[in-house]
XYZ file of C-alpha atoms in Angstrom:
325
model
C -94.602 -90.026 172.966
C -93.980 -86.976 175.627
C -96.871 -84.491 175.808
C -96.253 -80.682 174.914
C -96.674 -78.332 177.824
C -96.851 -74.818 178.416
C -94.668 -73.209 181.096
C -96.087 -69.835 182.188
C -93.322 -67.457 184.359
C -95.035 -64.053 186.443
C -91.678 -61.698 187.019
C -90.012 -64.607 186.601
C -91.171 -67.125 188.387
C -93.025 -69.908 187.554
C -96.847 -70.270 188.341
C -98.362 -73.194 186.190
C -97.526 -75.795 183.714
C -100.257 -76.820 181.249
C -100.182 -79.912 179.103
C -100.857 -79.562 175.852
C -103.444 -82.246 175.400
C -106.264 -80.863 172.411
C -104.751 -79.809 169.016
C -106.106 -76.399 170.031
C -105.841 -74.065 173.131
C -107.365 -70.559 173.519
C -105.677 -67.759 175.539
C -107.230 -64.686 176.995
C -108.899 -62.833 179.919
C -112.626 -64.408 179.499
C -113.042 -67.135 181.714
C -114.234 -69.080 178.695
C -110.394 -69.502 177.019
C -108.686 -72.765 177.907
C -105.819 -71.087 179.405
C -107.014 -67.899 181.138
C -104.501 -65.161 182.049
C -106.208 -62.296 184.128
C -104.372 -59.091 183.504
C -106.319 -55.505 182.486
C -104.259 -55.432 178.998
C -105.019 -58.847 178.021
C -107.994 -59.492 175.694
C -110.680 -61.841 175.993
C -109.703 -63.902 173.220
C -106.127 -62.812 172.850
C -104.323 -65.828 171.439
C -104.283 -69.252 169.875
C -101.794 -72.579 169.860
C -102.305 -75.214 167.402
C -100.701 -78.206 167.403
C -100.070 -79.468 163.541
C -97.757 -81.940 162.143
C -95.416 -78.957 161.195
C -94.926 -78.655 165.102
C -96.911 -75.657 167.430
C -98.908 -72.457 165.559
C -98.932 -69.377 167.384
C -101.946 -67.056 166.347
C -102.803 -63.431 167.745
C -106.703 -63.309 167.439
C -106.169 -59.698 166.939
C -105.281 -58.453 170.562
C -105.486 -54.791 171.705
C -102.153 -55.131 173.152
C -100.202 -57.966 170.563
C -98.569 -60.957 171.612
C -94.681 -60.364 171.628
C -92.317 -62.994 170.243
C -88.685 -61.831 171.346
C -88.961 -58.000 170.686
C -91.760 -58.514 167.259
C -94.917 -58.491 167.465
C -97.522 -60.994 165.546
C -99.801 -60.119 162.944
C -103.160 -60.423 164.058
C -104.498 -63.768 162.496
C -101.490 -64.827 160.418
C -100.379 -67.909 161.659
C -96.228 -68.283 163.558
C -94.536 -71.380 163.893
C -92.325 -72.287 167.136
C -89.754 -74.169 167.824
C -88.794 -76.277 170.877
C -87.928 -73.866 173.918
C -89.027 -71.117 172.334
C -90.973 -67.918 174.482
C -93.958 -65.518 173.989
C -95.140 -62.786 175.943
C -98.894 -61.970 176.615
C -99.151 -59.156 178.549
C -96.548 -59.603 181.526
C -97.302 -63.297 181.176
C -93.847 -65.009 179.760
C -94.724 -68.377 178.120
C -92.389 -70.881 177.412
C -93.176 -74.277 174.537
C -91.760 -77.185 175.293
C -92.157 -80.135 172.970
C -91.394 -82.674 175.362
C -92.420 -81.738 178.935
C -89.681 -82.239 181.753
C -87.071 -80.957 179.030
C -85.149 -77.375 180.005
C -86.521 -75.104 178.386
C -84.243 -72.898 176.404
C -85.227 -69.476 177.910
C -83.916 -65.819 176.549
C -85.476 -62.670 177.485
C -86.752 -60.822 174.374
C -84.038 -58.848 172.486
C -81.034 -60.806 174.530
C -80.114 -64.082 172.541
C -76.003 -64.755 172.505
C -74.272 -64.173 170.263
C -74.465 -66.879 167.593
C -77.852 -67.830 167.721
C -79.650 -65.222 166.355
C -79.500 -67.477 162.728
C -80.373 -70.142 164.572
C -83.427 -69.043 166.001
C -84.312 -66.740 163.000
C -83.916 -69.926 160.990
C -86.324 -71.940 163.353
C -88.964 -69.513 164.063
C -90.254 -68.577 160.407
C -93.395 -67.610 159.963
C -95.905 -71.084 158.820
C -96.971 -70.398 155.043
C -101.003 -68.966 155.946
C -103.650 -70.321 153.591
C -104.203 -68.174 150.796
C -108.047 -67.628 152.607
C -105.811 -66.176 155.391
C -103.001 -64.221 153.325
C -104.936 -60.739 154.588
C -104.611 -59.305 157.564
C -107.468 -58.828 160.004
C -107.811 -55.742 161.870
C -108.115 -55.983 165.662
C -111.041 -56.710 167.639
C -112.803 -54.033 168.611
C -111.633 -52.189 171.568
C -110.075 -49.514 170.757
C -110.921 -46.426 169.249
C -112.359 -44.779 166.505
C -112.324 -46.689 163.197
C -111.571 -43.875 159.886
C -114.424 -43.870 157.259
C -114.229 -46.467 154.234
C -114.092 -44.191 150.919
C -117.097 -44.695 148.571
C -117.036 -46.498 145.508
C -116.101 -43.823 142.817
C -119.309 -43.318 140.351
C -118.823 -43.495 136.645
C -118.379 -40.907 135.181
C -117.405 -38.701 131.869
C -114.708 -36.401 131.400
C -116.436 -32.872 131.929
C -115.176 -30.065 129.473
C -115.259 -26.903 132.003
C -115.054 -23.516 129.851
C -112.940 -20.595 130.934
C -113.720 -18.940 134.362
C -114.827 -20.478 137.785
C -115.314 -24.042 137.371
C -118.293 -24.833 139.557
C -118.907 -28.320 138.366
C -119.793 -31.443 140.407
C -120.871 -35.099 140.460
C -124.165 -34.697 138.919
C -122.785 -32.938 135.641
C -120.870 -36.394 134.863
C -123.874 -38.187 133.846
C -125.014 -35.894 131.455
C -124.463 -35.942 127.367
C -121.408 -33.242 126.483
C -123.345 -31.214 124.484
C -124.977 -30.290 128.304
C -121.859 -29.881 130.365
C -121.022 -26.541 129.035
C -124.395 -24.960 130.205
C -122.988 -22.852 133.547
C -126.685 -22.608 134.450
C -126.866 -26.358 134.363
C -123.811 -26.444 136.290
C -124.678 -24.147 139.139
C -128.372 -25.567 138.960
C -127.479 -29.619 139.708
C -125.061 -28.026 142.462
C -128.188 -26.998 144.559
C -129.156 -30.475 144.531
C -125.864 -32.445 145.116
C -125.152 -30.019 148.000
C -128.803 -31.601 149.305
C -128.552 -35.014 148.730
C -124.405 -35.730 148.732
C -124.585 -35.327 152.799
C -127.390 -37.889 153.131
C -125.748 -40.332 151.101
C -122.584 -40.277 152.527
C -124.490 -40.721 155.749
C -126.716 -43.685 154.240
C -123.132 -45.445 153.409
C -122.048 -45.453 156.443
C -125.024 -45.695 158.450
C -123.649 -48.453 160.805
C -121.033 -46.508 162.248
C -123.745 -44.505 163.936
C -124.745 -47.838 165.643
C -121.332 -48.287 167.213
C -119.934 -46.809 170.764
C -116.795 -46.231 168.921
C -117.548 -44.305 165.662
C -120.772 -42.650 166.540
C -121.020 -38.929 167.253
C -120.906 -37.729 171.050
C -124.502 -36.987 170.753
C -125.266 -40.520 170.254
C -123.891 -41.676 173.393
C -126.896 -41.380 175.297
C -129.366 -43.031 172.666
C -127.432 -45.809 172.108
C -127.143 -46.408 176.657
C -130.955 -46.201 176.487
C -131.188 -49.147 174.100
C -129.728 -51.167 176.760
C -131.132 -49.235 180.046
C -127.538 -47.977 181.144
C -127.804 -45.563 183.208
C -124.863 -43.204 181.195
C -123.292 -40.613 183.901
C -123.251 -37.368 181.336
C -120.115 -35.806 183.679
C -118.191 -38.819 182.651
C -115.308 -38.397 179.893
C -116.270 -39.472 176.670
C -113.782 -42.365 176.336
C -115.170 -43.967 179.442
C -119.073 -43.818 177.869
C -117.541 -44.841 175.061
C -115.469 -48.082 176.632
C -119.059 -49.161 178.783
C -121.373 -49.226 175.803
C -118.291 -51.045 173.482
C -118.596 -53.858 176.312
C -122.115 -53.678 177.579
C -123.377 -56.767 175.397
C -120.557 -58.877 177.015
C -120.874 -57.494 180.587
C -124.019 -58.169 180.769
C -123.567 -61.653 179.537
C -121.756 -62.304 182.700
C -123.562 -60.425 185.278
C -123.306 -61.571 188.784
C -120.335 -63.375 188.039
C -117.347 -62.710 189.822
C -115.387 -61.968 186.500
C -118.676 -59.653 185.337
C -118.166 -57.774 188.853
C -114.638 -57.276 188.343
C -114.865 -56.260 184.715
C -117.206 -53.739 185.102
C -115.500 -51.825 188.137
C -112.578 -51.953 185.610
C -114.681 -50.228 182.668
C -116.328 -48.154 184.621
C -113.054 -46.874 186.601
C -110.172 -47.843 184.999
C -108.866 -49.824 188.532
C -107.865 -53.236 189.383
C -109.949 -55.007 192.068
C -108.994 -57.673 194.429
C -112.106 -59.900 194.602
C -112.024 -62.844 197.389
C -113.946 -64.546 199.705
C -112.995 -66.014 203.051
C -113.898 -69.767 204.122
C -115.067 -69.020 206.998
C -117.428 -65.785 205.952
C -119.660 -68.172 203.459
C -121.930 -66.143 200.841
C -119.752 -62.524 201.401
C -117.290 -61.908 198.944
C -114.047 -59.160 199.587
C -114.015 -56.165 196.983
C -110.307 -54.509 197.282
C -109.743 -51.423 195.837
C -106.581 -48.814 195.806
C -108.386 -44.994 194.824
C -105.785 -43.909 192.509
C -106.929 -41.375 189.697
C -108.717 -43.190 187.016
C -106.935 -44.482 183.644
C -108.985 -41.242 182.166
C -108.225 -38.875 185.007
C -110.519 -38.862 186.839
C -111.208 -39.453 190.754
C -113.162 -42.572 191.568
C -115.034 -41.619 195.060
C -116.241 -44.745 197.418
C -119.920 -44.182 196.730
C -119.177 -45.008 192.612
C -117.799 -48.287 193.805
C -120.631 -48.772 196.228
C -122.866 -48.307 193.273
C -121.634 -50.388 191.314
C -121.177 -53.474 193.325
C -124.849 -53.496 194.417
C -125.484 -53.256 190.838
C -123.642 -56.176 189.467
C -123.247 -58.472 192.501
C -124.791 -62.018 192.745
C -128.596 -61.277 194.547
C -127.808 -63.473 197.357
C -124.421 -62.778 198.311
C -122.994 -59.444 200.525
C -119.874 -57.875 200.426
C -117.279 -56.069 202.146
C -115.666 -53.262 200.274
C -111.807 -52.097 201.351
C -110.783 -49.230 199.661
C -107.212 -48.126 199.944
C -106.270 -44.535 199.261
């Protein structure tokens, strides 16, 4: 029986083939998916292929970015089944199934099938019936702005018979008998109090989003850096404090790594380094860098990158830092 492969085109041409040889195979930036594609707007775990006896399930893990199939893009988690010769797109990564490798595969650019096969393929490609487990949709992973505030669970409560005039009520009243909710003394009176204590509830609810880079207020920024000894610039713009102490855990899990070194000058910046090392200059590694404004703006000066690279280099290695205006 042939063995499924995985044809992977860069602007068109092609740069690997992978075999599918597992029933599953993870896609995404981190160097621990099984088919890594390095590009800035691909996520660490961005994808998933499953091989089943229905034939090959494409998953989004819930990507920043989506994973396009023609010109629609996946639902994060819910499960998409494809056909022989039939193309994704992660990031500018085109990938190609093939259910028996060797074969042509049957390549269209998104949005330009002929005329005639649009049934055809619409017929091929449905969606694979998700467990009922799955039937919800999962948000995306976390990466990417502020999340909006769950309501609160509504409190029981009574009808409350206001009389004529300015109605002044509030939560409190609702839990008392009726005979009481007439009293506009007892009105104004539980007001003091639920104007005290409705704030700090609220905030009790949703105490966790005071925890996270991504919800907290600006204030926080600076507590939450010292949990982790970051050393948070207070002249950088909020969304690049923010995007550091979102990824600190896992940049710091790879420290002195060349994909830790690379990641951070991207978090920190918002640029694309070149990172290589030469055969013949063992234990000194290449860091290229073009100084365009940063993704938020802002200039990135040759000192920052200095900075950073003696920060999160490997101890016993050197470097050689290019920087291209």
């Amino acid at each position: 029986m042939a063995t499924p492969q995985l044809v992977i085109r860069l602007q068109g041409e092609i740069i690997k083939t992978v075999p599918l040889t597992t029933s599953g195979l993870r896609i995404g930036r981190g160097p621990e998916s099984d088919l890594m594609l390095d590009h800035q707007i691909i996520s660490r775990h961005h994808a998933e292929l499953r091989l089943t006896p229905q034939g090959c399930i494409l998953t989004d893990l819930g990507s920043s970015n989506g994973t396009l199939v023609g010109q629609q893009r996946l639902l994060p988690h819910q499960p998409y089944l494809l056909r022989d010769g039939a193309s994704f797109q992660i990031g500018p990564y085109l990938i190609t199934y093939e259910a028996e490798a060797g074969t042509a595969p049957r390549l269209t650019e998104p949005g330009t099938a002929k005329a005639g096969e649009g049934e055809r393929q619409a017929a091929a490609e449905q969606p694979a019936a998700p467990p009922a487990a799955a039937a919800a949709v999962v948000s995306a992973e976390p990466g990417a702005g502020a999340q909006r505030m769950p309501g609160r669970a509504a409190r029981p409560s009574t009808p409350v018979s206001v009389p004529a005039g300015p109605s002044i009520g509030g939560l409190y009243l609702g839990y008392l008998p009726d005979i009481y909710q007439e009293s506009d003394f007892l009105q104004r009176f539980l007001h003091i109090f639920e104007d005290i204590w409705e704030p700090l509830e609220q905030r009790q609810d949703h105490i966790e989003m005071y925890f996270d880079p991504r919800t907290c207020p600006t204030r926080f920024l600076p507590w939450l850096a010292s949990w982790l000894d970051i050393p948070l610039n207070p002249h950088w713009p909020e969304a690049r404090q923010r995007r550091l102490l979102a990824e600190a855990w896992e940049l710091y899990s790879w420290r002195g790594t060349l994909y830790g070194l690379k990641r951070m000058i991207e978090v920190c910046t918002g640029l694309q380094p070149d990172i290589f090392e030469k055969p013949e200059e063992p234990f000194i590694f290449h860091v290229r860098v073009r100084l365009t404004p940063a993704a938020d703006g802002e200039m990135v000066d040759r000192a920052f990158l200095e900075e950073l690279i003696q920060l999160h280099k490997p101890a016993h290695a050197g470097y050689i830092l290019e920087v291209i205006p």
